[in-house]
Amino acid sequence: MDEDVTSVHITKGLTSSTILDLIEEYPNLEEITCCPSIFNRISKNYIDALDQLDITVSKKYNWGAKPKYSSLEKDVLDLAKKGKKAKEIAGLLNISQNKVYYLLRKNKQGIKFSNYSKKHDYEEVKSLKEEGLKPKDIASKLDIPLRTVYYILNNK
């Protein structure tokens, strides 16, 4: 039972059992709204009976989907603009990291996260090359794959 609710919007036809369920669930009910197509199908007897109970039945256009994340989107955007990483935002707002990325894409925000960190020290590899060491020696000294050394040296 929800005693605070005074207005309810219905999306199905109004029947005697539906009326009883609504009155039982919402004891302080004052208004029932529905779309015009449903309103036109409600029996005049039901409308009169509800009028005697001081409950009005009226048409209300309730079209379109309601925003699902409105306040959540705002929070995600604010935190992203402050420089927080996606993982931090997800932890703060108790949502998944994928949802953070989804909400940013949905709002077409060009916010990029600096999640990418280099696994190996590029500068050290280049400085060892400048000292005259061969790629194979650099790989064994730094304990990294030879292929990675060539990748770093060829990417200028």
mmCIF file of N, CA, C and O in Angstrom, residues 30-104:
data_model
loop_
_atom_site.group_PDB
_atom_site.id
_atom_site.type_symbol
_atom_site.label_atom_id
_atom_site.label_comp_id
_atom_site.label_asym_id
_atom_site.label_seq_id
_atom_site.Cartn_x
_atom_site.Cartn_y
_atom_site.Cartn_z
ATOM 1 N N GLU A 30 -6.931 10.108 -5.777
ATOM 2 C CA GLU A 30 -7.845 11.195 -6.154
ATOM 3 C C GLU A 30 -8.063 11.272 -7.658
ATOM 4 O O GLU A 30 -9.076 11.779 -8.118
ATOM 5 N N GLU A 31 -7.072 10.769 -8.427
ATOM 6 C CA GLU A 31 -7.167 10.916 -9.877
ATOM 7 C C GLU A 31 -6.575 9.692 -10.574
ATOM 8 O O GLU A 31 -5.532 9.181 -10.180
ATOM 9 N N ILE A 32 -7.261 9.253 -11.615
ATOM 10 C CA ILE A 32 -6.763 8.195 -12.489
ATOM 11 C C ILE A 32 -6.651 8.808 -13.877
ATOM 12 O O ILE A 32 -7.608 9.370 -14.393
ATOM 13 N N THR A 33 -5.467 8.726 -14.466
ATOM 14 C CA THR A 33 -5.276 9.255 -15.817
ATOM 15 C C THR A 33 -4.991 8.099 -16.764
ATOM 16 O O THR A 33 -4.477 7.053 -16.358
ATOM 17 N N CYS A 34 -5.330 8.299 -18.027
ATOM 18 C CA CYS A 34 -5.060 7.307 -19.052
ATOM 19 C C CYS A 34 -5.026 8.011 -20.413
ATOM 20 O O CYS A 34 -5.444 9.156 -20.540
ATOM 21 N N CYS A 35 -4.532 7.307 -21.408
ATOM 22 C CA CYS A 35 -4.470 7.892 -22.748
ATOM 23 C C CYS A 35 -5.893 7.950 -23.338
ATOM 24 O O CYS A 35 -6.787 7.230 -22.890
ATOM 25 N N PRO A 36 -6.109 8.802 -24.333
ATOM 26 C CA PRO A 36 -7.453 8.966 -24.905
ATOM 27 C C PRO A 36 -8.076 7.673 -25.425
ATOM 28 O O PRO A 36 -9.278 7.464 -25.270
ATOM 29 N N SER A 37 -7.286 6.790 -26.013
ATOM 30 C CA SER A 37 -7.858 5.561 -26.567
ATOM 31 C C SER A 37 -8.417 4.664 -25.465
ATOM 32 O O SER A 37 -9.442 4.005 -25.654
ATOM 33 N N ILE A 38 -7.774 4.641 -24.319
ATOM 34 C CA ILE A 38 -8.288 3.850 -23.192
ATOM 35 C C ILE A 38 -9.475 4.560 -22.557
ATOM 36 O O ILE A 38 -10.477 3.935 -22.207
ATOM 37 N N PHE A 39 -9.374 5.871 -22.438
ATOM 38 C CA PHE A 39 -10.456 6.647 -21.822
ATOM 39 C C PHE A 39 -11.772 6.433 -22.575
ATOM 40 O O PHE A 39 -12.829 6.298 -21.961
ATOM 41 N N ASN A 40 -11.705 6.390 -23.897
ATOM 42 C CA ASN A 40 -12.916 6.205 -24.714
ATOM 43 C C ASN A 40 -13.551 4.832 -24.516
ATOM 44 O O ASN A 40 -14.727 4.643 -24.818
ATOM 45 N N ARG A 41 -12.803 3.854 -24.015
ATOM 46 C CA ARG A 41 -13.321 2.503 -23.821
ATOM 47 C C ARG A 41 -13.830 2.252 -22.401
ATOM 48 O O ARG A 41 -14.354 1.194 -22.112
ATOM 49 N N ILE A 42 -13.633 3.226 -21.489
ATOM 50 C CA ILE A 42 -14.078 3.043 -20.110
ATOM 51 C C ILE A 42 -15.590 3.248 -20.028
ATOM 52 O O ILE A 42 -16.127 4.232 -20.551
ATOM 53 N N SER A 43 -16.236 2.336 -19.352
ATOM 54 C CA SER A 43 -17.691 2.394 -19.203
ATOM 55 C C SER A 43 -18.107 3.626 -18.399
ATOM 56 O O SER A 43 -17.448 4.002 -17.429
ATOM 57 N N LYS A 44 -19.193 4.253 -18.813
ATOM 58 C CA LYS A 44 -19.732 5.433 -18.117
ATOM 59 C C LYS A 44 -20.088 5.079 -16.671
ATOM 60 O O LYS A 44 -19.941 5.897 -15.771
ATOM 61 N N ASN A 45 -20.534 3.857 -16.467
ATOM 62 C CA ASN A 45 -20.885 3.409 -15.107
ATOM 63 C C ASN A 45 -19.661 3.443 -14.179
ATOM 64 O O ASN A 45 -19.770 3.818 -13.014
ATOM 65 N N TYR A 46 -18.492 3.033 -14.708
ATOM 66 C CA TYR A 46 -17.273 3.054 -13.898
ATOM 67 C C TYR A 46 -16.876 4.486 -13.553
ATOM 68 O O TYR A 46 -16.484 4.773 -12.425
ATOM 69 N N ILE A 47 -16.985 5.375 -14.512
ATOM 70 C CA ILE A 47 -16.627 6.777 -14.288
ATOM 71 C C ILE A 47 -17.558 7.393 -13.241
ATOM 72 O O ILE A 47 -17.113 8.101 -12.333
ATOM 73 N N ASP A 48 -18.847 7.099 -13.329
ATOM 74 C CA ASP A 48 -19.816 7.608 -12.342
ATOM 75 C C ASP A 48 -19.541 7.042 -10.949
ATOM 76 O O ASP A 48 -19.588 7.771 -9.951
ATOM 77 N N ALA A 49 -19.247 5.762 -10.876
ATOM 78 C CA ALA A 49 -18.956 5.131 -9.583
ATOM 79 C C ALA A 49 -17.705 5.746 -8.952
ATOM 80 O O ALA A 49 -17.661 5.998 -7.745
ATOM 81 N N LEU A 50 -16.688 6.001 -9.769
ATOM 82 C CA LEU A 50 -15.459 6.613 -9.250
ATOM 83 C C LEU A 50 -15.707 8.058 -8.831
ATOM 84 O O LEU A 50 -15.121 8.534 -7.857
ATOM 85 N N ASP A 51 -16.602 8.760 -9.542
ATOM 86 C CA ASP A 51 -16.963 10.137 -9.159
ATOM 87 C C ASP A 51 -17.601 10.164 -7.772
ATOM 88 O O ASP A 51 -17.346 11.063 -6.981
ATOM 89 N N GLN A 52 -18.421 9.187 -7.480
ATOM 90 C CA GLN A 52 -19.058 9.108 -6.165
ATOM 91 C C GLN A 52 -18.027 8.872 -5.064
ATOM 92 O O GLN A 52 -18.236 9.263 -3.916
ATOM 93 N N LEU A 53 -16.889 8.243 -5.425
ATOM 94 C CA LEU A 53 -15.801 8.019 -4.467
ATOM 95 C C LEU A 53 -14.804 9.179 -4.467
ATOM 96 O O LEU A 53 -13.738 9.081 -3.869
ATOM 97 N N ASP A 54 -15.150 10.280 -5.158
ATOM 98 C CA ASP A 54 -14.279 11.463 -5.311
ATOM 99 C C ASP A 54 -12.961 11.135 -6.007
ATOM 100 O O ASP A 54 -11.905 11.664 -5.664
ATOM 101 N N ILE A 55 -13.038 10.250 -6.982
ATOM 102 C CA ILE A 55 -11.876 9.928 -7.816
ATOM 103 C C ILE A 55 -12.222 10.324 -9.237
ATOM 104 O O ILE A 55 -13.211 9.861 -9.800
ATOM 105 N N THR A 56 -11.425 11.210 -9.820
ATOM 106 C CA THR A 56 -11.682 11.656 -11.188
ATOM 107 C C THR A 56 -10.893 10.800 -12.179
ATOM 108 O O THR A 56 -9.787 10.358 -11.887
ATOM 109 N N VAL A 57 -11.481 10.610 -13.340
ATOM 110 C CA VAL A 57 -10.819 9.886 -14.426
ATOM 111 C C VAL A 57 -10.634 10.886 -15.559
ATOM 112 O O VAL A 57 -11.589 11.513 -16.004
ATOM 113 N N SER A 58 -9.386 11.054 -16.012
ATOM 114 C CA SER A 58 -9.137 12.049 -17.059
ATOM 115 C C SER A 58 -8.134 11.529 -18.082
ATOM 116 O O SER A 58 -7.400 10.577 -17.832
ATOM 117 N N LYS A 59 -8.144 12.206 -19.238
ATOM 118 C CA LYS A 59 -7.201 11.879 -20.319
ATOM 119 C C LYS A 59 -5.881 12.570 -20.043
ATOM 120 O O LYS A 59 -5.847 13.717 -19.609
ATOM 121 N N LYS A 60 -4.812 11.873 -20.318
ATOM 122 C CA LYS A 60 -3.486 12.485 -20.187
ATOM 123 C C LYS A 60 -2.569 11.841 -21.224
ATOM 124 O O LYS A 60 -2.493 10.624 -21.332
ATOM 125 N N TYR A 61 -1.913 12.679 -21.973
ATOM 126 C CA TYR A 61 -0.977 12.197 -22.979
ATOM 127 C C TYR A 61 0.347 11.911 -22.293
ATOM 128 O O TYR A 61 1.041 12.804 -21.857
ATOM 129 N N ASN A 62 0.683 10.646 -22.201
ATOM 130 C CA ASN A 62 1.909 10.222 -21.523
ATOM 131 C C ASN A 62 2.790 9.480 -22.525
ATOM 132 O O ASN A 62 3.202 8.361 -22.279
ATOM 133 N N TRP A 63 3.046 10.098 -23.641
ATOM 134 C CA TRP A 63 3.739 9.416 -24.723
ATOM 135 C C TRP A 63 5.243 9.494 -24.580
ATOM 136 O O TRP A 63 5.788 10.410 -23.994
ATOM 137 N N GLY A 64 5.896 8.545 -25.193
ATOM 138 C CA GLY A 64 7.350 8.547 -25.271
ATOM 139 C C GLY A 64 8.007 7.942 -24.047
ATOM 140 O O GLY A 64 7.459 7.933 -22.963
ATOM 141 N N ALA A 65 9.198 7.459 -24.271
ATOM 142 C CA ALA A 65 9.953 6.870 -23.179
ATOM 143 C C ALA A 65 10.514 7.974 -22.287
ATOM 144 O O ALA A 65 10.911 9.032 -22.756
ATOM 145 N N LYS A 66 10.528 7.689 -21.037
ATOM 146 C CA LYS A 66 11.067 8.650 -20.078
ATOM 147 C C LYS A 66 12.582 8.506 -20.045
ATOM 148 O O LYS A 66 13.112 7.419 -20.259
ATOM 149 N N PRO A 67 13.286 9.586 -19.781
ATOM 150 C CA PRO A 67 14.741 9.471 -19.715
ATOM 151 C C PRO A 67 15.148 8.474 -18.627
ATOM 152 O O PRO A 67 14.636 8.539 -17.513
ATOM 153 N N LYS A 68 16.035 7.582 -18.993
ATOM 154 C CA LYS A 68 16.386 6.514 -18.085
ATOM 155 C C LYS A 68 17.503 6.916 -17.129
ATOM 156 O O LYS A 68 17.528 6.481 -15.991
ATOM 157 N N TYR A 69 18.427 7.721 -17.593
ATOM 158 C CA TYR A 69 19.612 8.008 -16.801
ATOM 159 C C TYR A 69 19.818 9.485 -16.521
ATOM 160 O O TYR A 69 20.908 9.911 -16.235
ATOM 161 N N SER A 70 18.832 10.325 -16.652
ATOM 162 C CA SER A 70 19.032 11.763 -16.647
ATOM 163 C C SER A 70 19.997 12.257 -15.571
ATOM 164 O O SER A 70 20.973 12.929 -15.870
ATOM 165 N N SER A 71 19.791 11.934 -14.310
ATOM 166 C CA SER A 71 20.686 12.435 -13.268
ATOM 167 C C SER A 71 22.005 11.675 -13.288
ATOM 168 O O SER A 71 23.066 12.237 -13.015
ATOM 169 N N LEU A 72 21.941 10.389 -13.624
ATOM 170 C CA LEU A 72 23.151 9.581 -13.692
ATOM 171 C C LEU A 72 24.065 10.077 -14.813
ATOM 172 O O LEU A 72 25.282 10.178 -14.631
ATOM 173 N N GLU A 73 23.480 10.409 -15.963
ATOM 174 C CA GLU A 73 24.271 10.927 -17.078
ATOM 175 C C GLU A 73 24.997 12.197 -16.672
ATOM 176 O O GLU A 73 26.174 12.376 -16.980
ATOM 177 N N LYS A 74 24.287 13.072 -15.985
ATOM 178 C CA LYS A 74 24.868 14.342 -15.565
ATOM 179 C C LYS A 74 26.052 14.096 -14.628
ATOM 180 O O LYS A 74 27.101 14.712 -14.772
ATOM 181 N N ASP A 75 25.883 13.157 -13.691
ATOM 182 C CA ASP A 75 26.961 12.845 -12.756
ATOM 183 C C ASP A 75 28.180 12.284 -13.483
ATOM 184 O O ASP A 75 29.319 12.656 -13.190
ATOM 185 N N VAL A 76 27.936 11.385 -14.433
ATOM 186 C CA VAL A 76 29.039 10.785 -15.194
ATOM 187 C C VAL A 76 29.781 11.861 -15.982
ATOM 188 O O VAL A 76 31.016 11.918 -15.976
ATOM 189 N N LEU A 77 29.037 12.744 -16.657
ATOM 190 C CA LEU A 77 29.662 13.801 -17.448
ATOM 191 C C LEU A 77 30.467 14.752 -16.561
ATOM 192 O O LEU A 77 31.580 15.145 -16.913
ATOM 193 N N ASP A 78 29.918 15.116 -15.416
ATOM 194 C CA ASP A 78 30.627 16.023 -14.506
ATOM 195 C C ASP A 78 31.936 15.410 -14.026
ATOM 196 O O ASP A 78 32.976 16.073 -14.023
ATOM 197 N N LEU A 79 31.883 14.150 -13.627
ATOM 198 C CA LEU A 79 33.097 13.494 -13.131
ATOM 199 C C LEU A 79 34.134 13.312 -14.240
ATOM 200 O O LEU A 79 35.331 13.464 -14.013
ATOM 201 N N ALA A 80 33.651 13.005 -15.460
ATOM 202 C CA ALA A 80 34.580 12.833 -16.579
ATOM 203 C C ALA A 80 35.253 14.156 -16.930
ATOM 204 O O ALA A 80 36.446 14.196 -17.246
ATOM 205 N N LYS A 81 34.500 15.250 -16.855
ATOM 206 C CA LYS A 81 35.082 16.560 -17.149
ATOM 207 C C LYS A 81 36.089 16.995 -16.089
ATOM 208 O O LYS A 81 36.975 17.787 -16.359
ATOM 209 N N LYS A 82 35.926 16.470 -14.873
ATOM 210 C CA LYS A 82 36.876 16.781 -13.794
ATOM 211 C C LYS A 82 38.158 15.967 -13.917
ATOM 212 O O LYS A 82 39.070 16.125 -13.121
ATOM 213 N N GLY A 83 38.198 15.062 -14.904
ATOM 214 C CA GLY A 83 39.427 14.306 -15.140
ATOM 215 C C GLY A 83 39.451 12.927 -14.511
ATOM 216 O O GLY A 83 40.482 12.270 -14.492
ATOM 217 N N LYS A 84 38.340 12.474 -13.983
ATOM 218 C CA LYS A 84 38.290 11.143 -13.381
ATOM 219 C C LYS A 84 38.332 10.088 -14.477
ATOM 220 O O LYS A 84 37.838 10.285 -15.573
ATOM 221 N N LYS A 85 38.937 8.939 -14.165
ATOM 222 C CA LYS A 85 38.990 7.837 -15.109
ATOM 223 C C LYS A 85 37.689 7.049 -15.039
ATOM 224 O O LYS A 85 36.948 7.128 -14.067
ATOM 225 N N ALA A 86 37.420 6.289 -16.080
ATOM 226 C CA ALA A 86 36.171 5.530 -16.171
ATOM 227 C C ALA A 86 36.018 4.577 -14.992
ATOM 228 O O ALA A 86 34.933 4.428 -14.435
ATOM 229 N N LYS A 87 37.100 3.948 -14.591
ATOM 230 C CA LYS A 87 37.040 3.001 -13.483
ATOM 231 C C LYS A 87 36.697 3.718 -12.177
ATOM 232 O O LYS A 87 35.922 3.205 -11.365
ATOM 233 N N GLU A 88 37.255 4.907 -11.980
ATOM 234 C CA GLU A 88 36.959 5.694 -10.783
ATOM 235 C C GLU A 88 35.488 6.117 -10.772
ATOM 236 O O GLU A 88 34.814 6.053 -9.741
ATOM 237 N N ILE A 89 34.996 6.578 -11.927
ATOM 238 C CA ILE A 89 33.595 7.014 -12.033
ATOM 239 C C ILE A 89 32.664 5.845 -11.722
ATOM 240 O O ILE A 89 31.696 5.988 -10.974
ATOM 241 N N ALA A 90 32.970 4.683 -12.288
ATOM 242 C CA ALA A 90 32.148 3.498 -12.057
ATOM 243 C C ALA A 90 32.117 3.151 -10.575
ATOM 244 O O ALA A 90 31.068 2.826 -10.024
ATOM 245 N N GLY A 91 33.258 3.254 -9.908
ATOM 246 C CA GLY A 91 33.321 2.960 -8.480
ATOM 247 C C GLY A 91 32.559 3.968 -7.642
ATOM 248 O O GLY A 91 31.848 3.607 -6.701
ATOM 249 N N LEU A 92 32.674 5.244 -7.988
ATOM 250 C CA LEU A 92 31.989 6.292 -7.231
ATOM 251 C C LEU A 92 30.479 6.216 -7.370
ATOM 252 O O LEU A 92 29.739 6.439 -6.406
ATOM 253 N N LEU A 93 30.001 5.897 -8.576
ATOM 254 C CA LEU A 93 28.560 5.893 -8.838
ATOM 255 C C LEU A 93 27.931 4.509 -8.722
ATOM 256 O O LEU A 93 26.745 4.347 -8.941
ATOM 257 N N ASN A 94 28.765 3.507 -8.419
ATOM 258 C CA ASN A 94 28.261 2.149 -8.247
ATOM 259 C C ASN A 94 27.603 1.607 -9.515
ATOM 260 O O ASN A 94 26.521 1.014 -9.462
ATOM 261 N N ILE A 95 28.224 1.851 -10.663
ATOM 262 C CA ILE A 95 27.737 1.329 -11.938
ATOM 263 C C ILE A 95 28.892 0.641 -12.646
ATOM 264 O O ILE A 95 30.041 0.763 -12.220
ATOM 265 N N SER A 96 28.607 -0.076 -13.720
ATOM 266 C CA SER A 96 29.671 -0.768 -14.436
ATOM 267 C C SER A 96 30.469 0.223 -15.291
ATOM 268 O O SER A 96 29.970 1.278 -15.674
ATOM 269 N N GLN A 97 31.686 -0.170 -15.579
ATOM 270 C CA GLN A 97 32.556 0.658 -16.408
ATOM 271 C C GLN A 97 31.982 0.784 -17.818
ATOM 272 O O GLN A 97 32.072 1.842 -18.441
ATOM 273 N N ASN A 98 31.359 -0.280 -18.295
ATOM 274 C CA ASN A 98 30.745 -0.233 -19.629
ATOM 275 C C ASN A 98 29.630 0.795 -19.685
ATOM 276 O O ASN A 98 29.445 1.465 -20.692
ATOM 277 N N LYS A 99 28.870 0.927 -18.595
ATOM 278 C CA LYS A 99 27.781 1.897 -18.571
ATOM 279 C C LYS A 99 28.344 3.320 -18.628
ATOM 280 O O LYS A 99 27.757 4.204 -19.240
ATOM 281 N N VAL A 100 29.504 3.533 -17.991
ATOM 282 C CA VAL A 100 30.151 4.851 -18.043
ATOM 283 C C VAL A 100 30.488 5.190 -19.490
ATOM 284 O O VAL A 100 30.164 6.270 -19.982
ATOM 285 N N TYR A 101 31.125 4.244 -20.184
ATOM 286 C CA TYR A 101 31.477 4.479 -21.583
ATOM 287 C C TYR A 101 30.226 4.685 -22.433
ATOM 288 O O TYR A 101 30.192 5.538 -23.312
ATOM 289 N N TYR A 102 29.183 3.887 -22.176
ATOM 290 C CA TYR A 102 27.937 3.998 -22.932
ATOM 291 C C TYR A 102 27.326 5.385 -22.768
ATOM 292 O O TYR A 102 26.912 6.022 -23.740
ATOM 293 N N LEU A 103 27.244 5.872 -21.524
ATOM 294 C CA LEU A 103 26.627 7.174 -21.275
ATOM 295 C C LEU A 103 27.420 8.305 -21.917
ATOM 296 O O LEU A 103 26.846 9.276 -22.404
ATOM 297 N N LEU A 104 28.735 8.179 -21.955
ATOM 298 C CA LEU A 104 29.554 9.209 -22.601
ATOM 299 C C LEU A 104 29.355 9.181 -24.116
ATOM 300 O O LEU A 104 29.256 10.220 -24.759
#
